[in-house]
Amino acid sequence: MGFLGGGILITGERNGAFLSSRQEMVKFQLVDRGIRDPHVLEAMAKVPRHRSVDAALWTRAYADRPLPIGAGQTISQPYIVALMTQLLRLDAGRDVLEIGTGSGYQTAILARLARMVYTMEALQDLADRAQEVLQNLEIGNVEFRLGDGSCGWPERRTFERIVVTAAAPDWPGPLLDQLDEGGRIVAPLGRGPMQSLMVGEKRRGKLIESHICACRFVKLVGQYGFPEH
Ligand code: SAH
């Protein structure tokens, strides 16, 4: 909190709330662990992560951990968001498809780096809340859809970049079909409590895969995800 001349009160929120928490997060959780892409670091330093969680969790919003966002889902740990975004190799000329909008936090990060973000969420409550958060942050280059993202974006089109932010048993076939030649897809894959963060690159119609690290995500549900029970 601070005061400007003329008696105008600048609230913490308007005055770059949690700025120092964000700067510490970037240094200790991202830079010190090898995140190097300056655009990713800048986006992580600018997007107010606390706005994507319940106000009761604001003081923990920049901690090195995932947090609950309701409906049994979580907002990913900052490092994982930065790592997945860096692995996508985005630029302002490319569109990205995101499966699992969740809190909308990663959506906001992607929107700073890509031309358009197409994001799909299975749960109405989360989709509505994320849309509201992004509207309040005045982020306009995002298209939202409610539905089963394991089946791909509903319209017939392809993407150069695809990110899945929930664990899938294997690459969902429709997402590979919607990946452009030369495109990159990033997803956590595996059937156990821990998964493998994977990058796939489409070359001459084939997927070249690399394992990045072990990770732990909530499950992708739907036709090409895990069955719901
Ligand atoms: N990137 C998000 C992560 C949210 S957790 C964040 O940082 O907040 C994963 C999200 O994937 C959950 O919101 C869950 O509801 C959603 N999800 C799971 N299966 C899905 C599917 N088949 N289609 C779309 N969204 C799905």
Coordinates of C-alpha atoms and ligand atoms in Angstrom, one line a residue:
M1 CA 0.0 0.0 0.0
G2 CA 1.1 3.5 -0.6
F3 CA -0.1 7.1 -1.1
L4 CA 0.3 9.3 -4.1
G5 CA 0.2 13.0 -3.9
G6 CA -3.3 14.4 -4.1
G7 CA -4.5 11.8 -1.5
I8 CA -5.1 9.0 -4.0
L9 CA -4.8 5.7 -2.3
I10 CA -2.9 3.1 -4.3
T11 CA -4.0 -0.3 -3.1
G12 CA -1.6 -3.2 -3.0
E13 CA -3.5 -4.7 -6.0
R14 CA -3.0 -1.8 -8.3
N15 CA 0.5 -1.1 -7.1
G16 CA 2.0 -4.4 -8.4
A17 CA 0.8 -6.6 -5.6
F18 CA 3.1 -9.5 -4.8
L19 CA 5.7 -8.1 -7.2
S20 CA 8.6 -9.1 -4.9
S21 CA 7.1 -12.6 -4.4
R22 CA 6.9 -13.0 -8.2
Q23 CA 10.5 -11.8 -8.6
E24 CA 11.7 -14.3 -6.0
M25 CA 9.7 -17.0 -7.7
V26 CA 11.4 -16.2 -11.0
K27 CA 14.9 -16.2 -9.5
F28 CA 14.8 -19.1 -7.1
Q29 CA 12.3 -21.5 -8.7
L30 CA 12.9 -20.8 -12.4
V31 CA 16.3 -19.2 -13.2
D32 CA 18.2 -21.2 -10.6
R33 CA 16.6 -24.4 -12.0
G34 CA 17.6 -23.7 -15.6
I35 CA 14.6 -21.9 -17.2
R36 CA 16.4 -19.7 -19.7
D37 CA 13.9 -18.4 -22.3
P38 CA 13.8 -14.6 -21.5
H39 CA 10.2 -14.4 -22.8
V40 CA 9.0 -17.1 -20.5
L41 CA 10.8 -15.5 -17.6
E42 CA 9.3 -12.1 -18.4
A43 CA 5.8 -13.6 -18.7
M44 CA 6.2 -15.4 -15.3
A45 CA 7.4 -12.2 -13.8
K46 CA 4.4 -10.2 -15.1
V47 CA 1.3 -12.4 -14.8
P48 CA -0.3 -12.1 -11.4
R49 CA -0.5 -15.8 -10.4
H50 CA -2.5 -15.0 -7.2
R51 CA -5.4 -13.8 -9.3
S52 CA -5.9 -17.4 -10.6
V53 CA -6.5 -18.8 -7.1
D54 CA -9.0 -18.2 -4.3
A55 CA -8.2 -15.0 -2.3
A56 CA -7.7 -17.3 0.8
L57 CA -4.6 -18.8 -1.0
W58 CA -3.1 -15.5 -2.2
T59 CA -0.3 -15.6 0.3
R60 CA 0.7 -19.0 -1.0
A61 CA 0.2 -18.3 -4.7
Y62 CA 3.9 -17.9 -5.4
A63 CA 5.1 -21.0 -3.4
D64 CA 7.0 -23.8 -5.1
R65 CA 4.0 -26.1 -5.3
P66 CA 0.7 -26.7 -7.0
L67 CA -2.5 -25.4 -5.2
P68 CA -6.1 -26.5 -5.2
I69 CA -8.5 -24.6 -7.6
G70 CA -11.7 -26.5 -6.7
A71 CA -13.4 -29.6 -8.3
G72 CA -10.4 -31.7 -7.2
Q73 CA -8.1 -29.9 -9.7
T74 CA -4.9 -28.0 -9.2
I75 CA -3.0 -25.1 -10.6
S76 CA 0.4 -26.5 -11.6
Q77 CA 3.6 -25.5 -9.7
P78 CA 5.2 -22.4 -11.3
Y79 CA 8.3 -24.3 -12.4
I80 CA 6.2 -26.9 -14.3
V81 CA 4.2 -24.1 -16.0
A82 CA 7.5 -22.3 -17.1
L83 CA 9.1 -25.6 -18.2
M84 CA 6.2 -26.7 -20.3
T85 CA 5.9 -23.2 -21.8
Q86 CA 9.6 -23.1 -22.6
L87 CA 9.4 -26.6 -24.2
L88 CA 6.7 -25.3 -26.6
R89 CA 9.1 -22.8 -28.2
L90 CA 6.3 -20.2 -28.8
D91 CA 6.6 -17.0 -30.7
A92 CA 4.2 -14.2 -31.5
G93 CA 3.5 -15.7 -34.9
R94 CA 2.2 -19.0 -33.6
D95 CA -1.1 -20.3 -32.2
V96 CA -1.3 -22.8 -29.4
L97 CA -3.9 -25.3 -28.3
E98 CA -4.1 -25.9 -24.6
I99 CA -6.0 -28.8 -23.1
G100 CA -7.0 -28.3 -19.5
T101 CA -7.6 -24.5 -18.9
G102 CA -8.0 -25.1 -15.2
S103 CA -7.3 -21.8 -13.4
G104 CA -6.3 -20.1 -16.6
Y105 CA -2.9 -19.3 -15.2
Q106 CA -0.9 -21.1 -17.9
T107 CA -3.4 -19.8 -20.5
A108 CA -2.4 -16.2 -19.4
I109 CA 1.3 -17.1 -19.7
L110 CA 0.8 -18.6 -23.2
A111 CA -1.3 -15.6 -24.3
R112 CA 1.7 -13.3 -23.7
L113 CA 3.9 -15.4 -25.9
A114 CA 1.7 -16.8 -28.7
R115 CA -0.6 -15.2 -31.3
M116 CA -3.8 -16.9 -30.2
V117 CA -4.5 -19.4 -27.4
Y118 CA -7.2 -22.0 -28.0
T119 CA -8.0 -23.5 -24.6
M120 CA -10.4 -26.3 -23.7
E121 CA -11.7 -27.3 -20.2
A122 CA -14.0 -30.1 -19.3
L123 CA -15.5 -28.6 -16.2
Q124 CA -17.9 -25.7 -16.5
D125 CA -17.1 -24.0 -13.2
L126 CA -13.4 -23.8 -13.9
A127 CA -14.0 -22.7 -17.5
D128 CA -16.2 -19.9 -16.3
R129 CA -13.9 -18.7 -13.6
A130 CA -10.8 -18.8 -15.9
Q131 CA -12.6 -16.8 -18.5
E132 CA -13.5 -14.2 -15.9
V133 CA -9.9 -14.0 -14.6
L134 CA -8.5 -13.5 -18.1
Q135 CA -11.1 -10.9 -18.9
N136 CA -10.1 -9.0 -15.7
L137 CA -6.5 -9.2 -16.7
E138 CA -7.5 -7.8 -20.1
I139 CA -6.1 -10.7 -22.0
G140 CA -8.0 -10.9 -25.3
N141 CA -6.1 -13.4 -27.6
V142 CA -7.8 -16.4 -26.1
E143 CA -10.6 -18.6 -27.3
F144 CA -12.3 -20.8 -24.7
R145 CA -14.3 -24.0 -25.3
L146 CA -16.0 -26.2 -22.8
G147 CA -15.7 -29.9 -23.7
D148 CA -13.5 -33.0 -24.0
G149 CA -10.2 -31.7 -25.1
S150 CA -8.8 -35.3 -25.5
C151 CA -10.9 -35.3 -28.7
G152 CA -9.1 -32.2 -30.0
W153 CA -10.4 -28.7 -30.8
P154 CA -14.0 -29.1 -32.2
E155 CA -13.4 -27.3 -35.5
R156 CA -11.3 -29.0 -38.2
R157 CA -7.9 -27.3 -38.1
T158 CA -4.4 -28.0 -37.1
F159 CA -2.0 -26.3 -34.6
E160 CA 1.8 -25.8 -34.6
R161 CA 1.8 -26.1 -30.8
I162 CA -0.3 -28.2 -28.4
V163 CA 0.0 -28.5 -24.6
V164 CA -1.9 -30.9 -22.4
T165 CA -1.9 -29.9 -18.7
A166 CA -3.4 -33.1 -17.4
A167 CA -1.9 -36.6 -17.4
A168 CA -2.9 -38.8 -20.3
P169 CA -2.4 -42.6 -20.6
D170 CA -0.8 -42.1 -24.0
W171 CA -0.7 -39.4 -26.7
P172 CA -4.4 -38.7 -27.5
G173 CA -4.8 -39.7 -31.2
P174 CA -7.0 -36.7 -32.2
L175 CA -4.4 -34.3 -30.8
L176 CA -1.6 -35.9 -32.9
D177 CA -4.0 -35.6 -35.9
Q178 CA -4.4 -31.9 -35.1
L179 CA -0.6 -31.3 -34.8
D180 CA 1.0 -29.6 -37.9
E181 CA 4.0 -31.1 -39.6
G182 CA 7.0 -29.7 -37.8
G183 CA 4.8 -28.9 -34.8
R184 CA 5.5 -29.6 -31.1
I185 CA 3.2 -31.2 -28.5
V186 CA 4.0 -31.2 -24.7
A187 CA 2.1 -33.5 -22.3
P188 CA 2.5 -35.6 -19.1
L189 CA 2.0 -39.2 -20.1
G190 CA 1.6 -42.3 -17.9
R191 CA -0.8 -44.4 -16.0
G192 CA 0.7 -44.3 -12.5
P193 CA 0.7 -41.6 -9.8
M194 CA 3.9 -40.2 -11.4
Q195 CA 4.1 -39.5 -15.1
S196 CA 6.7 -38.6 -17.7
L197 CA 6.7 -35.1 -19.1
M198 CA 7.1 -35.7 -22.8
V199 CA 7.7 -33.6 -25.9
G200 CA 6.7 -34.9 -29.3
E201 CA 7.8 -33.3 -32.6
K202 CA 6.0 -34.3 -35.9
R203 CA 8.5 -35.0 -38.6
R204 CA 7.4 -36.4 -42.0
G205 CA 4.2 -37.6 -40.3
K206 CA 6.0 -39.4 -37.5
L207 CA 6.3 -38.4 -33.9
I208 CA 9.8 -38.0 -32.5
E209 CA 9.5 -38.2 -28.7
S210 CA 11.7 -37.1 -25.8
H211 CA 11.3 -37.7 -22.1
I212 CA 12.0 -34.5 -20.1
C213 CA 11.4 -35.4 -16.5
A214 CA 9.1 -37.1 -14.0
C215 CA 6.1 -35.1 -13.0
R216 CA 2.7 -35.5 -11.2
F217 CA -0.5 -34.2 -12.8
V218 CA -4.2 -34.6 -12.3
K219 CA -5.8 -37.0 -14.8
L220 CA -7.0 -36.1 -18.2
V221 CA -10.5 -37.5 -18.5
G222 CA -12.6 -38.1 -21.6
Q223 CA -12.6 -40.4 -24.6
Y224 CA -8.8 -40.5 -25.0
G225 CA -8.0 -39.9 -21.3
F226 CA -8.8 -41.9 -18.2
P227 CA -12.3 -43.2 -17.6
E228 CA -14.2 -41.1 -15.0
H229 CA -15.6 -42.8 -11.9
Ligands
SAH1 N1 -2.9 -25.4 -16.6 C1 -3.9 -25.5 -15.5 C2 -3.9 -26.9 -15.0 C3 -5.2 -27.4 -14.5 S1 -5.3 -29.0 -13.9 C4 -3.5 -24.5 -14.4 O1 -2.4 -24.2 -14.3 O2 -4.4 -24.1 -13.7 C5 -5.8 -29.8 -15.4 C6 -7.2 -29.4 -15.9 O3 -7.5 -30.3 -17.0 C7 -8.4 -29.5 -14.9 O4 -9.0 -28.3 -14.9 C8 -9.3 -30.5 -15.6 O5 -10.7 -30.3 -15.3 C9 -8.9 -30.4 -17.0 N2 -9.2 -31.6 -17.8 C10 -9.1 -32.9 -17.5 N3 -9.5 -33.7 -18.6 C11 -9.9 -32.8 -19.6 C12 -10.4 -33.0 -20.9 N4 -10.6 -34.2 -21.4 N5 -10.6 -31.9 -21.6 C13 -10.5 -30.7 -21.1 N6 -10.0 -30.4 -19.9 C14 -9.7 -31.5 -19.1

